[in-house]
Coordinates of N, CA and C in Angstrom, one line a residue:
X1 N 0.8 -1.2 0.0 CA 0.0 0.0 0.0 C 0.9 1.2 0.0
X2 N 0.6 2.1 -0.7 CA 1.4 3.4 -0.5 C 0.4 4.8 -0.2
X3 N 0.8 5.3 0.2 CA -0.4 6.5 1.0 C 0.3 7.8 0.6
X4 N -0.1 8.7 0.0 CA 0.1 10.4 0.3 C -0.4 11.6 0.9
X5 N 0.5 11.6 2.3 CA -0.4 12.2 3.0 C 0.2 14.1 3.1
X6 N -0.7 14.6 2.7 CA -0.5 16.3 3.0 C -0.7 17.4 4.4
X7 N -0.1 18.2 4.3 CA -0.3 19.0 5.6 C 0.0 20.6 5.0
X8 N 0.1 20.8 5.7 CA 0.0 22.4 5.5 C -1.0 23.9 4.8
X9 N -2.4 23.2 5.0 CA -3.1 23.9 3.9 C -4.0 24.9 5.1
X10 N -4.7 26.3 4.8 CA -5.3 27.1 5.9 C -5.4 28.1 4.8
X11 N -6.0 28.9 6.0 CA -6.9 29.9 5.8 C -5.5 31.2 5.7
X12 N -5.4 32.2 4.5 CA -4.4 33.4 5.0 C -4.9 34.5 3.9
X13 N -4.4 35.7 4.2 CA -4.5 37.0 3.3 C -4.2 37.0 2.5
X14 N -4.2 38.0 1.4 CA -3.6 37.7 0.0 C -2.5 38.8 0.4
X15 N -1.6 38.2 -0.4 CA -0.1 38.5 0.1 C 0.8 37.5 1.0
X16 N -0.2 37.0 1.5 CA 0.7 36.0 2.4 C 1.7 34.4 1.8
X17 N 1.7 33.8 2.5 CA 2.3 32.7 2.1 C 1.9 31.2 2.9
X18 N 2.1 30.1 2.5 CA 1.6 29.2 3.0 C 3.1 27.6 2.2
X19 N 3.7 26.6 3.3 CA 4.0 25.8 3.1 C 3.3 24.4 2.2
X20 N 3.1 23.9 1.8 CA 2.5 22.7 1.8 C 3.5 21.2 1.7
X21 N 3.3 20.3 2.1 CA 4.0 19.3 2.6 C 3.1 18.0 1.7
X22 N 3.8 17.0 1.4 CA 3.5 15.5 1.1 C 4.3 14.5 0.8
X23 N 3.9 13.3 2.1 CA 5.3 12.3 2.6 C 4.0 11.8 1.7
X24 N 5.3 10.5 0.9 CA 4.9 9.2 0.2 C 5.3 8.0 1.2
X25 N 4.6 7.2 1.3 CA 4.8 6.5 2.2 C 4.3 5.0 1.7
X26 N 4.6 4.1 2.5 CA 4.4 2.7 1.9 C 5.5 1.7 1.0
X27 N 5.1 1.0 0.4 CA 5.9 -0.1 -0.3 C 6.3 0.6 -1.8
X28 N 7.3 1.5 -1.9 CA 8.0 2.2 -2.4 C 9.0 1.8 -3.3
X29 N 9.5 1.3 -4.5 CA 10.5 0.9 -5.3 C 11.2 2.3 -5.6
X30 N 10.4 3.3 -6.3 CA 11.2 4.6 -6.8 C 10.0 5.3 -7.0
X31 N 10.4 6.5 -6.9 CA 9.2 7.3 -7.4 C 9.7 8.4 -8.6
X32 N 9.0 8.7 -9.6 CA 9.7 9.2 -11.3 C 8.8 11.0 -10.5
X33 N 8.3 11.1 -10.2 CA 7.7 12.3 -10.2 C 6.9 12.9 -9.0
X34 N 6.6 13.5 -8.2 CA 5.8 14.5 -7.5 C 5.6 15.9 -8.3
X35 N 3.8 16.3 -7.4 CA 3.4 17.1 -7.6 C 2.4 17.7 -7.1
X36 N 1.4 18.9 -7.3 CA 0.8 19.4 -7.0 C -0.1 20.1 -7.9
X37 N -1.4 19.9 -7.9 CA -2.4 20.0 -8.7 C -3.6 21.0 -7.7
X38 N -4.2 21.9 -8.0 CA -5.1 22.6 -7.5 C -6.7 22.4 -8.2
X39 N -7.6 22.0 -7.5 CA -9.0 22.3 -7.7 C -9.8 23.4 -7.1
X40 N -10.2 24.7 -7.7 CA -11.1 25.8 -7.6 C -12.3 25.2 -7.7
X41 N -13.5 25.1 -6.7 CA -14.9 25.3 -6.8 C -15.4 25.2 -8.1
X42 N -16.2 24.5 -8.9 CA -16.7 24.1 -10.8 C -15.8 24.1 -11.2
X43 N -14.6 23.8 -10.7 CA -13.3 24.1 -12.1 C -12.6 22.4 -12.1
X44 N -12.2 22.4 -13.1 CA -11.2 21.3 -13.0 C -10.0 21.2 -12.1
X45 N -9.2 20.3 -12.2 CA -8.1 20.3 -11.6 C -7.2 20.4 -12.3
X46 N -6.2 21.1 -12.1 CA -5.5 21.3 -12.9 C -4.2 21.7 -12.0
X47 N -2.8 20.9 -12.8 CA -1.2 21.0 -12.1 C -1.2 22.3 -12.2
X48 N -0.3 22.4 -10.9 CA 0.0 23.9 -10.3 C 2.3 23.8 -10.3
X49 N 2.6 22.6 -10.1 CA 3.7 22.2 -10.4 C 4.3 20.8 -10.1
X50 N 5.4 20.8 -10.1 CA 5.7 19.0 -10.6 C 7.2 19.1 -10.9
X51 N 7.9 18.3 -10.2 CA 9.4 18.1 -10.2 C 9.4 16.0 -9.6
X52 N 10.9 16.0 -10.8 CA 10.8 15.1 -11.1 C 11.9 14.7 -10.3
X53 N 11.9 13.2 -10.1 CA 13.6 12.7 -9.3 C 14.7 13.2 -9.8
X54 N 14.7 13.7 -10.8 CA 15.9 13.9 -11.3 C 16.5 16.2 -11.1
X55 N 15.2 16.5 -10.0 CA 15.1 17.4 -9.8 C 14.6 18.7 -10.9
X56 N 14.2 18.3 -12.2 CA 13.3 19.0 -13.5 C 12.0 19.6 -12.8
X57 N 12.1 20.5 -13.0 CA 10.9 21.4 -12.6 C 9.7 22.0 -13.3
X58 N 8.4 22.1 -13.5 CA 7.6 22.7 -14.3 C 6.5 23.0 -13.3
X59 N 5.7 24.6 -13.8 CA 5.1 25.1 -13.2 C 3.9 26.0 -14.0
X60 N 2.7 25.7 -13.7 CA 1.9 26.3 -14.3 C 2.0 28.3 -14.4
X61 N 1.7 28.7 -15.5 CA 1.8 29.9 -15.8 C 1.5 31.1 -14.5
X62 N 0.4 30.7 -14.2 CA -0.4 31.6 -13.2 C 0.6 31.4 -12.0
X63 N 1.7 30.4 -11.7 CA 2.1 30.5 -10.3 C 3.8 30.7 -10.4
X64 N 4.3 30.8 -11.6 CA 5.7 31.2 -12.0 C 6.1 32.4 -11.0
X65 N 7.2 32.3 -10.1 CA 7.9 33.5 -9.3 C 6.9 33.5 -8.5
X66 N 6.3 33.0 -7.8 CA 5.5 33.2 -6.9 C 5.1 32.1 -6.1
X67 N 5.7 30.6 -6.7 CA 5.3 28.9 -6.0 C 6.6 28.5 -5.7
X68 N 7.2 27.8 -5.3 CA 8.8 27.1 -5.7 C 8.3 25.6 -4.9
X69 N 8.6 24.7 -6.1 CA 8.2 23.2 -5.4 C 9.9 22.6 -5.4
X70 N 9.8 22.3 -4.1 CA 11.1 21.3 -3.9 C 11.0 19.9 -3.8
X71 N 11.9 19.2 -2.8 CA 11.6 17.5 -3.0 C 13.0 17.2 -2.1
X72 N 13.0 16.1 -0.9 CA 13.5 15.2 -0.4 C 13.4 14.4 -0.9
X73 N 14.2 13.6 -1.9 CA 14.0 12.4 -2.0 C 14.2 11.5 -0.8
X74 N 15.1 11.4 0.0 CA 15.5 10.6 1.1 C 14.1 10.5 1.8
X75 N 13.7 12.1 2.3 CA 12.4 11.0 2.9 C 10.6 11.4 1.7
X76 N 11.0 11.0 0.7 CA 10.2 10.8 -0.1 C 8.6 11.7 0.2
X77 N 9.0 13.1 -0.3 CA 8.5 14.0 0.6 C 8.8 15.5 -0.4
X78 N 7.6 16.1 -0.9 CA 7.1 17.3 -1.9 C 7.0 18.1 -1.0
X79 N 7.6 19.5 -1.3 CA 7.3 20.5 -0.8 C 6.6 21.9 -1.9
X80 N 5.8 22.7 -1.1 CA 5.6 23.8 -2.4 C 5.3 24.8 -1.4
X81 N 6.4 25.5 -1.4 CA 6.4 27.2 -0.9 C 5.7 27.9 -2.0
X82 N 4.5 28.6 -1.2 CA 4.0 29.6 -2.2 C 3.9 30.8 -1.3
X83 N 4.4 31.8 -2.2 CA 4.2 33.1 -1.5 C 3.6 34.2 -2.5
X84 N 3.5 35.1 -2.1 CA 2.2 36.1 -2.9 C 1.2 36.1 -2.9
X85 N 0.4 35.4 -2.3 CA -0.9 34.5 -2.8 C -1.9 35.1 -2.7
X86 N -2.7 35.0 -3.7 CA -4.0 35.7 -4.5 C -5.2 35.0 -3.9
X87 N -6.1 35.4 -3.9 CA -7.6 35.2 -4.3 C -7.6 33.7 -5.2
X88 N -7.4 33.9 -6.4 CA -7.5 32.7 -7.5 C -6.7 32.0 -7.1
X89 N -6.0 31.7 -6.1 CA -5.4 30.6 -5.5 C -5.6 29.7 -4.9
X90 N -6.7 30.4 -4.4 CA -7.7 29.4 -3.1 C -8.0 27.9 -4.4
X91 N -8.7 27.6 -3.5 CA -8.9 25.2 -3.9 C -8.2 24.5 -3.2
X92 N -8.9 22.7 -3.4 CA -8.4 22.1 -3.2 C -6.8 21.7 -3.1
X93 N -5.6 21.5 -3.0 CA -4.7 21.2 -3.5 C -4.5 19.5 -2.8
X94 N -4.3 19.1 -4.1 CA -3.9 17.9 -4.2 C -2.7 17.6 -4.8
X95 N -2.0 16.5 -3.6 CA -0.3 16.2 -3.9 C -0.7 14.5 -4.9
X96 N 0.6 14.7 -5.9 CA 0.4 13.5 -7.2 C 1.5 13.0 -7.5
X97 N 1.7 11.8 -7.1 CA 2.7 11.2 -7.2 C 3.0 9.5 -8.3
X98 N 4.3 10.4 -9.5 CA 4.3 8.7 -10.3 C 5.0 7.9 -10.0
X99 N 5.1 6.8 -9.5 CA 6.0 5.5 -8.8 C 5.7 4.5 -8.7
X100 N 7.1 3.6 -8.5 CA 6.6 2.4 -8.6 C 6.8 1.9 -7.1
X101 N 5.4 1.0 -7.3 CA 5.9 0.3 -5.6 C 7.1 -1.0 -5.7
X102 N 6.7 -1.7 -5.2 CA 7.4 -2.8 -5.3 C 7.0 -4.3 -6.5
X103 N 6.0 -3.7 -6.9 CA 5.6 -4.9 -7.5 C 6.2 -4.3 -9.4
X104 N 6.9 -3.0 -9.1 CA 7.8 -1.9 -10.1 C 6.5 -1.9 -11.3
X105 N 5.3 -2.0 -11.1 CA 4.6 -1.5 -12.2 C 4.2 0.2 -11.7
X106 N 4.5 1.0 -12.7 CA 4.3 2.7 -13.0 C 2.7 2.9 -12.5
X107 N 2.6 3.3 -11.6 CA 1.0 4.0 -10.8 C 1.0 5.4 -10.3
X108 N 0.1 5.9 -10.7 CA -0.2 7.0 -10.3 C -1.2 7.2 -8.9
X109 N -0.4 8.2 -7.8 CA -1.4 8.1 -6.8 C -2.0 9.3 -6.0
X110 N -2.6 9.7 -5.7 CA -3.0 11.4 -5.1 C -3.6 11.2 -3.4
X111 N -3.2 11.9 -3.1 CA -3.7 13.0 -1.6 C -4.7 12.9 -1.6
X112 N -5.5 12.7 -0.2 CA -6.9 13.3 -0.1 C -7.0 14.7 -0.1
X113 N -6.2 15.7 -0.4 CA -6.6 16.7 -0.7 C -5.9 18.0 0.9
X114 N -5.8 19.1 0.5 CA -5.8 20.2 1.8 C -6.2 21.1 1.1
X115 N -7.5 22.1 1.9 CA -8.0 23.5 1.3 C -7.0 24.2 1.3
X116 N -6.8 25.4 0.7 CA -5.6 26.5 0.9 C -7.3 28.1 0.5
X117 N -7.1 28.8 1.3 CA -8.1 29.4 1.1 C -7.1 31.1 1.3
X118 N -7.3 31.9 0.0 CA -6.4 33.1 0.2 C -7.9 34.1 0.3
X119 N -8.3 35.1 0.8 CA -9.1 36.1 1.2 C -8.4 37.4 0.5
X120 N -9.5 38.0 0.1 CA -8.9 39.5 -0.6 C -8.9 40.8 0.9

């Protein structure tokens, strides 16, 4: 079983800043990718950023100079510093992770989710 669990998500001002966290956990072979995806209220979900084991980074337009997603690999574990933060930032955020467990077949797996809620 492998589990992705998140922390760091709340309520703050626009302008402010907020950590978010997600340990991978479980029967682990390698993991090719973390990430982080945001859901807005009717909207889809859509990646917000994504860095790969090999430390390659990509970031949706709207959050360029203003997100920075890192990564422990050792303890298999996403980070996403966001600062600036807007109104249109608030949603779900959901951490996404590509890996293989042990059985080395490629799975994709997600977070139950943490609100991130910015106020104007």
């Amino acid at each position: 079983q492998v589990q992705l669990v998140e922390s760091g998500g709340g309520l703050v001002q626009a302008g402010g800043s907020l950590r978010l966290s997600c340990a991978a956990s479980g029967s682990i072979f390698s993991i090719n990718a973390m990430g982080w995806y945001r859901q807005a209220p009717g909207k889809q979900r859509d990646l917000v950023a994504r860095i790969t084991s090999g430390g390659s980074t990509n970031y949706a337009d709207s959050v360029k100079g203003r997100f920075t997603i890192s990564r422990d690999n050792a303890k298999n574990t996403v980070y996403l510093q966001m600062n600036s933060l807007k109104p249109e930032d608030t949603g779900v955020y959901y951490c996404n992770a590509i890996l293989r467990p042990l059985d080395w077949i490629l799975k994709e797996y997600w977070g139950q989710g943490t609100q991130v809620t910015v106020s104007s």
